[in-house]
Amino acid sequence: AQKVTQAQTEISVVEKEDVTLDCVYETRDTTYYLFWYKQPPSGELVFLIRRNSFDEQNEISGRYSWNFQKSTSSFNFTITASQVVDSAVYFCALSEADGNNRLAFGKGNQVVVIP
Amino acid sequence: DAGVIQSPRHEVTEMGQEVTLRCKPISGHNSLFWYRQTMMRGLELLIYFNNNVPIDDSGMPEDRFSAKMPNASFSTLKIQPSEPRDSAVYFCASSLGQGARSGELFFGEGSRLTVL
């Protein structure tokens, strides 16, 4: 069984502050894929990043960065110098290689950036 | 390029009525997913097609739900009869390759269903 836990339901930050979203996953597979998606108020789901289990290299894309640590089964997401446009729900998701390609989502983190 | 197109964007219906949601995946994508989003249960995978063939429908709630993909450019999700607890946002997503592990899923804007 696969499981994704995003413990923080709602996070409020003042503009320009950094915010880190925690994602902890559970899987018995050695090959798996981790994703982050953004859901802005308009409702669509926007792909942010995909990582496979063999690639623990951290990644930075503009103000976004991701920290993948297999030792703690975590794939955390940091927004640096937050902006109002970052206000959204952010979902972490897991797909196991042998799991019929199910993309299992966490409950999401509601991020509110206060101007 | 057009993304995943879903219709209708909003549907309000009465309990017992049939509801049909439609999805046009991105051209060339061979995997299609139907997800349901509710406050209580979050995002749940209902069914997944690969090359128009249903691969995993274990997430379909019950017999009232059915999904078809008659060709590579069209899929439907039907609820008959609908119930208030079916109220949710239904997302269609497509990807290139075999399912989620091949890369990113491209989501449509969703169909918001309200069953009174």
Coordinates of N, CA and C in Angstrom, one line a residue:
Chain A
A1 N 0.8 -1.2 0.0 CA 0.0 0.0 0.0 C 0.9 1.3 0.0
Q2 N 0.4 2.2 -0.7 CA 1.2 3.5 -0.7 C 0.4 4.6 0.0
K3 N 1.2 5.5 0.6 CA 0.6 6.5 1.4 C 1.4 7.8 1.3
V4 N 0.8 8.9 1.2 CA 1.5 10.2 1.2 C 0.8 11.1 2.3
T5 N 1.7 11.6 3.2 CA 1.2 12.4 4.3 C 1.7 13.8 4.2
Q6 N 0.8 14.7 4.1 CA 1.1 16.2 4.2 C 0.5 16.7 5.5
A7 N 1.3 16.8 6.5 CA 0.7 17.1 7.8 C 0.1 18.5 8.0
Q8 N 0.7 19.4 7.4 CA 0.3 20.8 7.6 C -0.9 21.1 6.6
T9 N -2.1 21.3 7.2 CA -3.2 21.6 6.3 C -3.2 23.0 5.7
E10 N -3.0 24.0 6.6 CA -3.0 25.3 6.1 C -1.9 26.1 6.7
I11 N -1.2 26.8 5.8 CA 0.0 27.6 6.2 C -0.2 29.0 5.7
S12 N -0.1 30.0 6.7 CA -0.1 31.4 6.3 C 1.2 32.0 6.5
V13 N 1.7 32.7 5.5 CA 2.9 33.4 5.6 C 2.8 34.8 5.0
V14 N 3.6 35.7 5.5 CA 3.6 37.1 5.0 C 4.5 37.1 3.7
E15 N 4.1 37.9 2.8 CA 4.8 38.0 1.5 C 6.3 38.2 1.8
K16 N 7.1 37.5 1.0 CA 8.6 37.5 1.0 C 9.2 36.5 2.1
E17 N 8.3 36.0 2.9 CA 8.8 34.9 3.8 C 9.0 33.6 3.0
D18 N 9.8 32.7 3.5 CA 10.0 31.4 2.9 C 9.0 30.5 3.6
V19 N 8.5 29.5 2.8 CA 7.6 28.5 3.4 C 8.0 27.1 2.9
T20 N 8.1 26.2 3.8 CA 8.4 24.8 3.5 C 7.3 23.9 3.7
L21 N 7.0 23.0 2.7 CA 5.9 22.1 2.8 C 6.5 20.7 2.9
D22 N 6.0 20.0 4.0 CA 6.6 18.7 4.2 C 5.7 17.6 3.6
C23 N 6.4 16.6 3.0 CA 5.7 15.5 2.4 C 6.5 14.2 2.8
V24 N 5.8 13.3 3.5 CA 6.3 12.0 3.9 C 5.6 10.9 3.2
Y25 N 6.3 10.0 2.6 CA 5.6 8.9 1.9 C 6.0 7.6 2.4
E26 N 5.1 6.6 2.1 CA 5.3 5.2 2.5 C 5.2 4.3 1.3
T27 N 6.2 3.5 1.1 CA 6.1 2.5 0.0 C 7.0 1.4 0.3
R28 N 6.7 0.2 -0.2 CA 7.6 -1.0 -0.1 C 8.4 -1.2 -1.4
D29 N 8.0 -0.4 -2.4 CA 8.8 -0.6 -3.7 C 10.1 0.1 -3.6
T30 N 11.1 -0.4 -4.3 CA 12.4 0.3 -4.4 C 12.4 1.3 -5.6
T31 N 11.4 1.1 -6.5 CA 11.3 2.0 -7.6 C 10.0 2.8 -7.5
Y32 N 10.0 4.0 -7.4 CA 8.8 4.8 -7.3 C 9.1 6.2 -7.8
Y33 N 8.0 7.0 -7.9 CA 8.1 8.4 -8.5 C 7.4 9.3 -7.6
L34 N 7.9 10.5 -7.4 CA 7.3 11.5 -6.5 C 7.0 12.7 -7.3
F35 N 5.9 13.4 -7.0 CA 5.5 14.5 -7.7 C 5.0 15.6 -6.8
W36 N 5.1 16.9 -7.2 CA 4.4 18.0 -6.6 C 3.5 18.6 -7.6
Y37 N 2.3 18.9 -7.2 CA 1.4 19.7 -8.1 C 0.9 20.9 -7.3
K38 N 0.5 21.9 -8.1 CA 0.0 23.2 -7.5 C -1.5 23.3 -8.0
Q39 N -2.4 23.6 -7.1 CA -3.8 23.9 -7.5 C -4.1 25.3 -7.0
P40 N -4.0 26.3 -7.9 CA -4.4 27.6 -7.6 C -5.9 27.8 -7.4
P41 N -6.4 28.9 -7.0 CA -7.8 29.1 -6.7 C -8.7 28.8 -7.9
S42 N -8.2 28.9 -9.1 CA -8.9 28.7 -10.3 C -9.3 27.2 -10.5
G43 N -8.5 26.3 -9.8 CA -8.9 24.9 -9.7 C -8.1 23.9 -10.5
E44 N -7.4 24.4 -11.5 CA -6.7 23.4 -12.3 C -5.4 22.9 -11.5
L45 N -4.9 21.7 -11.9 CA -3.8 21.1 -11.2 C -2.6 21.3 -12.1
V46 N -1.5 21.9 -11.6 CA -0.4 22.3 -12.4 C 0.8 21.5 -11.9
F47 N 1.4 20.7 -12.8 CA 2.6 19.9 -12.5 C 3.8 20.8 -12.2
L48 N 4.5 20.5 -11.1 CA 5.7 21.3 -10.7 C 7.0 20.5 -10.9
I49 N 7.0 19.2 -10.4 CA 8.2 18.4 -10.5 C 7.9 16.9 -10.4
R50 N 8.8 16.1 -11.0 CA 8.7 14.7 -10.9 C 10.2 14.2 -10.5
R51 N 10.2 13.3 -9.6 CA 11.5 12.7 -9.1 C 11.3 11.2 -9.1
N52 N 12.3 10.5 -9.6 CA 12.3 9.0 -9.4 C 13.2 8.6 -8.2
S53 N 12.9 7.5 -7.7 CA 13.5 7.0 -6.4 C 15.0 6.9 -6.5
F54 N 15.6 6.9 -7.7 CA 17.0 6.7 -7.8 C 17.8 8.0 -7.9
D55 N 17.0 9.1 -7.9 CA 17.6 10.4 -8.1 C 17.3 11.3 -6.9
E56 N 18.3 11.3 -5.9 CA 18.1 12.0 -4.7 C 18.7 13.4 -4.8
Q57 N 19.1 13.8 -6.0 CA 19.6 15.1 -6.1 C 18.6 16.2 -5.9
N58 N 18.9 17.2 -5.1 CA 17.9 18.2 -4.8 C 17.8 19.1 -6.1
E59 N 16.7 19.8 -6.1 CA 16.5 20.6 -7.3 C 16.0 22.0 -7.0
I60 N 16.5 23.0 -7.8 CA 16.0 24.3 -7.6 C 15.5 24.8 -8.9
S61 N 14.3 25.5 -8.9 CA 13.8 26.1 -10.1 C 13.2 27.4 -9.7
G62 N 14.0 28.4 -10.0 CA 13.6 29.8 -9.6 C 13.4 29.9 -8.1
R63 N 12.3 30.2 -7.6 CA 12.0 30.4 -6.1 C 11.6 29.1 -5.5
Y64 N 11.5 28.0 -6.3 CA 11.1 26.7 -5.8 C 12.3 25.8 -5.6
S65 N 12.3 25.0 -4.6 CA 13.3 24.0 -4.4 C 12.7 22.8 -3.7
W66 N 13.4 21.7 -4.0 CA 12.9 20.4 -3.4 C 14.0 19.7 -2.8
N67 N 13.7 19.1 -1.7 CA 14.7 18.3 -0.9 C 14.2 16.9 -0.8
F68 N 14.8 15.9 -1.5 CA 14.4 14.5 -1.5 C 15.4 13.8 -0.6
Q69 N 14.9 13.1 0.5 CA 15.7 12.3 1.4 C 15.1 11.0 1.5
K70 N 15.7 10.0 0.9 CA 15.2 8.6 1.0 C 15.3 8.1 2.5
S71 N 16.3 8.5 3.2 CA 16.5 8.0 4.5 C 15.3 8.3 5.5
T72 N 14.7 9.4 5.2 CA 13.5 9.8 6.0 C 12.2 9.7 5.2
S73 N 12.3 9.2 4.0 CA 11.1 9.1 3.1 C 10.4 10.4 3.0
S74 N 11.1 11.4 2.7 CA 10.5 12.8 2.6 C 10.9 13.4 1.3
F75 N 10.0 14.3 0.9 CA 10.2 15.0 -0.4 C 9.6 16.4 -0.2
N76 N 10.4 17.2 0.5 CA 9.9 18.5 0.9 C 10.1 19.6 -0.1
F77 N 9.2 20.6 0.0 CA 9.1 21.6 -1.1 C 9.2 23.0 -0.4
T78 N 10.1 23.8 -0.8 CA 10.3 25.2 -0.3 C 10.0 26.2 -1.3
I79 N 9.3 27.2 -0.9 CA 9.1 28.4 -1.7 C 9.8 29.5 -1.0
T80 N 10.8 30.1 -1.8 CA 11.6 31.2 -1.2 C 11.0 32.5 -1.6
A81 N 11.0 33.4 -0.7 CA 10.5 34.8 -0.9 C 9.1 34.7 -1.5
S82 N 8.2 34.2 -0.8 CA 6.8 33.9 -1.3 C 6.2 35.2 -1.8
Q83 N 5.3 34.9 -2.8 CA 4.5 36.0 -3.4 C 3.0 35.6 -3.3
V84 N 2.2 36.6 -3.4 CA 0.7 36.4 -3.4 C 0.3 35.4 -4.4
V85 N 0.9 35.3 -5.5 CA 0.6 34.4 -6.6 C 0.9 32.9 -6.2
D86 N 1.7 32.8 -5.1 CA 2.0 31.4 -4.7 C 0.8 30.9 -3.8
S87 N -0.2 31.7 -3.5 CA -1.3 31.2 -2.7 C -2.0 30.1 -3.5
A88 N -2.1 28.9 -3.0 CA -2.6 27.8 -3.7 C -2.6 26.6 -2.7
V89 N -3.2 25.5 -3.2 CA -3.0 24.2 -2.5 C -2.0 23.4 -3.3
Y90 N -1.0 22.9 -2.5 CA 0.1 22.1 -3.1 C -0.1 20.7 -2.7
F91 N 0.0 19.8 -3.7 CA -0.1 18.4 -3.5 C 1.1 17.6 -3.8
C92 N 1.5 16.7 -2.8 CA 2.6 15.8 -3.1 C 1.9 14.5 -3.5
A93 N 2.6 13.8 -4.4 CA 2.0 12.5 -4.9 C 3.0 11.5 -5.2
L94 N 2.6 10.2 -5.1 CA 3.5 9.1 -5.2 C 2.9 8.1 -6.2
S95 N 3.8 7.6 -7.1 CA 3.4 6.5 -8.0 C 4.5 5.4 -7.8
E96 N 4.0 4.2 -7.6 CA 4.9 3.0 -7.5 C 5.0 2.4 -8.9
A97 N 6.2 1.9 -9.2 CA 6.4 1.3 -10.5 C 5.5 0.1 -10.7
D98 N 5.2 -0.6 -9.7 CA 4.4 -1.8 -9.8 C 3.0 -1.6 -9.3
G99 N 2.6 -0.4 -9.2 CA 1.3 0.0 -8.6 C 0.2 0.3 -9.6
N100 N 0.2 -0.3 -10.8 CA -0.7 0.0 -11.8 C -0.8 1.5 -12.1
N101 N 0.3 2.1 -11.9 CA 0.5 3.5 -12.3 C -0.5 4.5 -11.5
R102 N -0.9 4.0 -10.4 CA -1.8 4.9 -9.6 C -0.9 6.1 -9.1
L103 N -1.5 7.3 -9.2 CA -0.8 8.5 -8.7 C -1.6 8.8 -7.4
A104 N -1.0 8.5 -6.2 CA -1.7 8.7 -5.0 C -1.3 10.0 -4.4
F105 N -2.3 10.9 -4.2 CA -2.0 12.2 -3.7 C -2.2 12.3 -2.2
G106 N -1.4 13.2 -1.6 CA -1.6 13.6 -0.2 C -2.8 14.5 -0.1
K107 N -3.1 14.9 1.1 CA -4.3 15.8 1.3 C -4.1 17.2 0.9
G108 N -2.9 17.6 0.7 CA -2.6 18.9 0.2 C -2.2 19.9 1.3
N109 N -1.5 20.9 1.0 CA -1.2 22.0 1.9 C -1.7 23.3 1.3
Q110 N -2.6 23.9 2.0 CA -3.2 25.2 1.6 C -2.2 26.3 2.0
V111 N -1.6 27.0 1.1 CA -0.7 28.1 1.4 C -1.4 29.4 1.1
V112 N -1.4 30.2 2.1 CA -2.0 31.6 2.0 C -0.8 32.6 2.2
V113 N -0.6 33.4 1.2 CA 0.5 34.4 1.3 C -0.2 35.7 1.5
I114 N 0.1 36.3 2.6 CA -0.5 37.6 3.0 C 0.3 38.8 2.5
P115 N -0.3 39.7 1.7 CA 0.5 40.8 1.2 C 0.9 41.8 2.3
Chain B
D1 N -0.9 24.9 -28.0 CA -1.4 23.6 -28.1 C -2.6 23.4 -27.0
A2 N -3.6 22.8 -27.4 CA -4.7 22.6 -26.4 C -4.3 21.6 -25.4
G3 N -4.8 21.9 -24.2 CA -4.5 21.0 -23.1 C -5.7 20.0 -23.0
V4 N -5.8 19.4 -21.9 CA -6.9 18.4 -21.6 C -8.2 19.2 -21.5
I5 N -9.2 18.8 -22.3 CA -10.4 19.6 -22.3 C -11.6 18.8 -21.7
Q6 N -12.2 19.4 -20.7 CA -13.3 18.7 -20.0 C -14.6 19.5 -20.2
S7 N -15.7 18.8 -20.3 CA -17.0 19.4 -20.3 C -18.0 18.5 -19.6
P8 N -19.0 19.1 -19.0 CA -19.2 20.5 -18.7 C -18.2 21.0 -17.6
R9 N -18.1 22.3 -17.5 CA -17.3 22.8 -16.4 C -18.1 22.7 -15.1
H10 N -19.3 23.0 -15.2 CA -20.2 22.9 -14.0 C -21.5 22.2 -14.4
E11 N -21.9 21.4 -13.5 CA -23.2 20.6 -13.7 C -24.0 20.6 -12.4
V12 N -25.2 21.0 -12.4 CA -26.1 20.9 -11.3 C -27.2 20.0 -11.7
T13 N -27.5 18.9 -11.0 CA -28.5 18.0 -11.3 C -29.2 17.5 -10.1
E14 N -30.3 16.9 -10.3 CA -31.1 16.3 -9.2 C -30.8 14.8 -9.0
M15 N -30.9 14.4 -7.8 CA -30.7 13.0 -7.4 C -31.5 12.1 -8.3
G16 N -30.8 11.1 -8.8 CA -31.5 10.1 -9.7 C -31.2 10.3 -11.2
Q17 N -30.8 11.5 -11.5 CA -30.5 11.8 -12.9 C -29.2 11.2 -13.4
E18 N -29.1 11.0 -14.7 CA -27.9 10.5 -15.2 C -26.9 11.7 -15.5
V19 N -25.7 11.5 -15.2 CA -24.7 12.6 -15.5 C -23.6 12.0 -16.4
T20 N -23.2 12.7 -17.4 CA -22.1 12.3 -18.3 C -21.1 13.4 -18.3
L21 N -19.9 13.1 -17.9 CA -18.7 14.0 -18.0 C -17.8 13.6 -19.2
R22 N -17.3 14.6 -19.9 CA -16.5 14.3 -21.1 C -15.1 14.8 -21.0
C23 N -14.2 14.1 -21.7 CA -12.8 14.5 -21.6 C -12.2 14.2 -23.0
K24 N -11.4 15.3 -23.4 CA -10.6 15.1 -24.6 C -9.1 15.2 -24.2
P25 N -8.4 14.1 -24.2 CA -7.0 14.2 -23.8 C -6.1 15.0 -24.8
I26 N -4.9 15.2 -24.4 CA -4.0 15.9 -25.3 C -3.6 14.9 -26.4
S27 N -3.6 15.4 -27.6 CA -3.3 14.6 -28.8 C -2.0 13.9 -28.6
G28 N -2.0 12.6 -28.9 CA -0.7 11.9 -28.8 C -0.5 11.2 -27.4
H29 N -1.2 11.7 -26.4 CA -1.1 11.0 -25.1 C -1.9 9.7 -25.1
N30 N -1.3 8.7 -24.6 CA -1.9 7.4 -24.6 C -2.4 6.9 -23.3
S31 N -2.2 7.7 -22.2 CA -2.8 7.3 -20.9 C -3.8 8.3 -20.5
L32 N -4.9 7.9 -19.9 CA -5.9 8.8 -19.5 C -6.4 8.4 -18.1
F33 N -6.6 9.4 -17.3 CA -7.0 9.1 -15.9 C -8.3 10.0 -15.5
W34 N -9.1 9.4 -14.7 CA -10.2 10.1 -14.1 C -10.0 10.2 -12.6
Y35 N -10.0 11.4 -12.1 CA -9.8 11.6 -10.6 C -11.1 12.3 -10.1
R36 N -11.3 12.1 -8.8 CA -12.4 12.8 -8.1 C -11.8 13.5 -6.9
Q37 N -12.2 14.8 -6.8 CA -11.7 15.6 -5.6 C -12.8 16.0 -4.7
T38 N -12.8 15.7 -3.5 CA -13.7 16.1 -2.5 C -12.9 16.6 -1.3
M39 N -13.6 17.4 -0.4 CA -12.9 17.9 0.8 C -12.5 16.8 1.7
M40 N -13.4 15.8 1.8 CA -13.2 14.8 2.8 C -12.2 13.8 2.3
R41 N -12.2 13.4 1.1 CA -11.3 12.3 0.6 C -10.1 12.8 -0.3
G42 N -10.1 14.1 -0.5 CA -9.0 14.6 -1.4 C -9.1 14.1 -2.8
L43 N -8.0 13.9 -3.4 CA -7.9 13.4 -4.8 C -7.9 11.9 -4.9
E44 N -8.8 11.3 -5.5 CA -8.9 9.9 -5.6 C -8.9 9.5 -7.1
L45 N -8.1 8.5 -7.4 CA -8.1 7.9 -8.8 C -9.3 7.0 -9.0
L46 N -10.1 7.3 -10.0 CA -11.2 6.4 -10.2 C -10.9 5.3 -11.2
I47 N -10.3 5.7 -12.3 CA -10.0 4.7 -13.4 C -8.9 5.3 -14.3
Y48 N -8.1 4.3 -14.9 CA -7.0 4.7 -15.7 C -7.1 3.8 -17.0
F49 N -6.9 4.5 -18.1 CA -6.9 3.8 -19.4 C -5.5 3.9 -20.0
N50 N -5.1 2.9 -20.7 CA -3.8 3.0 -21.5 C -4.2 2.5 -22.9
N51 N -3.9 3.3 -23.9 CA -4.2 2.9 -25.2 C -5.7 2.5 -25.4
N52 N -6.5 3.3 -24.7 CA -8.0 3.2 -24.8 C -8.5 2.0 -24.0
V53 N -7.7 1.2 -23.4 CA -8.1 0.0 -22.6 C -8.1 0.3 -21.1
P54 N -9.2 0.0 -20.4 CA -9.2 0.3 -19.0 C -8.2 -0.7 -18.3
I55 N -7.3 -0.1 -17.6 CA -6.2 -0.9 -16.9 C -6.5 -1.1 -15.5
D56 N -7.0 -0.1 -14.8 CA -7.3 -0.2 -13.4 C -8.5 0.6 -13.1
D57 N -9.6 -0.1 -12.7 CA -10.8 0.6 -12.4 C -11.2 0.4 -10.9
S58 N -10.2 0.0 -10.1 CA -10.5 -0.4 -8.7 C -11.0 0.8 -7.9
G59 N -10.7 2.0 -8.4 CA -11.2 3.2 -7.7 C -12.6 3.6 -8.0
M60 N -13.2 3.0 -8.9 CA -14.6 3.3 -9.3 C -15.5 3.0 -8.1
P61 N -16.2 3.9 -7.5 CA -17.0 3.7 -6.3 C -17.9 2.5 -6.3
E62 N -18.7 2.4 -7.3 CA -19.7 1.4 -7.3 C -20.3 1.3 -8.8
D63 N -21.3 0.4 -8.9 CA -21.8 0.1 -10.2 C -22.5 1.3 -10.9
R64 N -22.8 2.3 -10.1 CA -23.4 3.5 -10.7 C -22.5 4.3 -11.6
F65 N -21.2 4.0 -11.4 CA -20.2 4.7 -12.1 C -19.7 3.8 -13.3
S66 N -19.5 4.5 -14.5 CA -18.9 3.7 -15.6 C -18.1 4.7 -16.4
A67 N -17.1 4.2 -17.0 CA -16.2 5.0 -17.9 C -15.9 4.3 -19.2
K68 N -15.8 5.1 -20.2 CA -15.5 4.5 -21.5 C -14.5 5.4 -22.2
M69 N -13.7 4.7 -23.1 CA -12.8 5.5 -24.0 C -12.9 4.8 -25.3
P70 N -13.9 5.3 -26.1 CA -14.1 4.6 -27.4 C -13.0 4.9 -28.4
N71 N -12.2 5.9 -28.2 CA -11.1 6.2 -29.1 C -10.0 7.0 -28.4
A72 N -8.9 7.3 -29.0 CA -7.8 7.9 -28.3 C -8.1 9.4 -28.0
S73 N -9.1 10.0 -28.5 CA -9.3 11.4 -28.3 C -10.6 11.7 -27.5
F74 N -11.2 10.7 -26.9 CA -12.4 11.0 -26.2 C -12.7 9.9 -25.1
S75 N -13.1 10.4 -23.9 CA -13.5 9.5 -22.8 C -14.7 10.1 -22.1
T76 N -15.5 9.2 -21.5 CA -16.7 9.7 -20.8 C -16.7 9.0 -19.4
L77 N -17.2 9.7 -18.4 CA -17.5 9.2 -17.1 C -18.9 9.4 -16.8
K78 N -19.6 8.3 -16.6 CA -21.1 8.4 -16.5 C -21.5 8.0 -15.0
I79 N -22.4 8.7 -14.5 CA -23.0 8.3 -13.2 C -24.5 8.2 -13.4
Q80 N -25.0 7.0 -13.1 CA -26.4 6.7 -13.2 C -26.9 5.6 -12.2
P81 N -27.8 6.0 -11.4 CA -28.3 7.3 -11.1 C -27.4 8.1 -10.1
S82 N -27.4 9.4 -10.2 CA -26.6 10.2 -9.4 C -27.1 10.4 -8.0
E83 N -26.2 10.6 -7.0 CA -26.6 10.8 -5.6 C -25.9 12.0 -5.1
P84 N -26.5 12.6 -4.1 CA -25.8 13.8 -3.5 C -24.3 13.6 -3.1
R85 N -24.0 12.4 -2.7 CA -22.6 12.2 -2.3 C -21.7 12.1 -3.4
D86 N -22.2 12.1 -4.6 CA -21.3 12.2 -5.8 C -20.9 13.6 -6.1
S87 N -21.4 14.5 -5.4 CA -21.0 15.9 -5.6 C -19.5 16.1 -5.4
A88 N -18.8 16.6 -6.4 CA -17.3 16.7 -6.3 C -16.8 17.4 -7.5
V89 N -15.5 17.6 -7.6 CA -14.9 18.0 -8.8 C -14.2 16.8 -9.5
Y90 N -14.5 16.6 -10.7 CA -14.0 15.4 -11.4 C -13.0 15.9 -12.4
F91 N -11.8 15.4 -12.3 CA -10.7 15.8 -13.1 C -10.3 14.6 -14.1
C92 N -10.0 15.0 -15.3 CA -9.5 14.1 -16.3 C -8.0 14.5 -16.5
A93 N -7.2 13.6 -16.7 CA -5.7 13.9 -16.9 C -5.2 12.9 -18.0
S94 N -4.2 13.4 -18.7 CA -3.6 12.5 -19.7 C -2.1 12.6 -19.6
S95 N -1.4 11.5 -20.1 CA 0.0 11.5 -20.0 C 0.6 10.7 -21.2
L96 N 1.8 11.0 -21.5 CA 2.5 10.3 -22.6 C 3.2 9.1 -22.0
G97 N 3.0 7.9 -22.6 CA 3.7 6.7 -22.0 C 2.7 5.9 -21.2
Q98 N 3.3 5.1 -20.3 CA 2.4 4.2 -19.6 C 2.2 4.7 -18.2
G99 N 1.2 5.6 -18.1 CA 0.7 6.0 -16.8 C 1.6 7.0 -16.1
A100 N 1.3 7.1 -14.8 CA 2.0 8.2 -14.0 C 3.5 8.1 -14.0
R101 N 4.0 6.9 -14.1 CA 5.4 6.7 -13.9 C 6.2 7.2 -15.1
S102 N 5.5 7.5 -16.2 CA 6.2 7.9 -17.4 C 6.5 9.4 -17.3
G103 N 5.9 10.1 -16.4 CA 6.1 11.5 -16.4 C 5.0 12.3 -15.8
E104 N 4.8 13.5 -16.2 CA 3.8 14.3 -15.6 C 2.4 14.0 -16.2
L105 N 1.4 14.2 -15.3 CA 0.1 14.1 -15.8 C -0.4 15.5 -16.1
F106 N -1.1 15.7 -17.2 CA -1.6 17.0 -17.6 C -3.1 16.9 -17.2
F107 N -3.6 17.8 -16.4 CA -4.9 17.8 -15.9 C -5.8 18.8 -16.6
G108 N -7.1 18.4 -16.8 CA -8.0 19.4 -17.3 C -8.5 20.3 -16.2
E109 N -9.4 21.2 -16.5 CA -9.8 22.2 -15.5 C -10.8 21.7 -14.5
G110 N -11.3 20.5 -14.8 CA -12.2 19.8 -13.9 C -13.7 20.1 -14.2
S111 N -14.5 19.2 -13.8 CA -16.0 19.4 -14.0 C -16.5 19.3 -12.5
R112 N -17.1 20.4 -12.2 CA -17.7 20.5 -10.8 C -19.2 20.1 -10.9
L113 N -19.4 19.0 -10.2 CA -20.7 18.3 -10.2 C -21.4 18.6 -8.8
T114 N -22.6 19.1 -8.9 CA -23.5 19.2 -7.7 C -24.8 18.4 -7.9
V115 N -25.0 17.5 -7.0 CA -26.2 16.7 -7.1 C -27.1 17.1 -5.9
L116 N -28.3 17.6 -6.2 CA -29.2 18.1 -5.2 C -30.1 17.0 -4.7

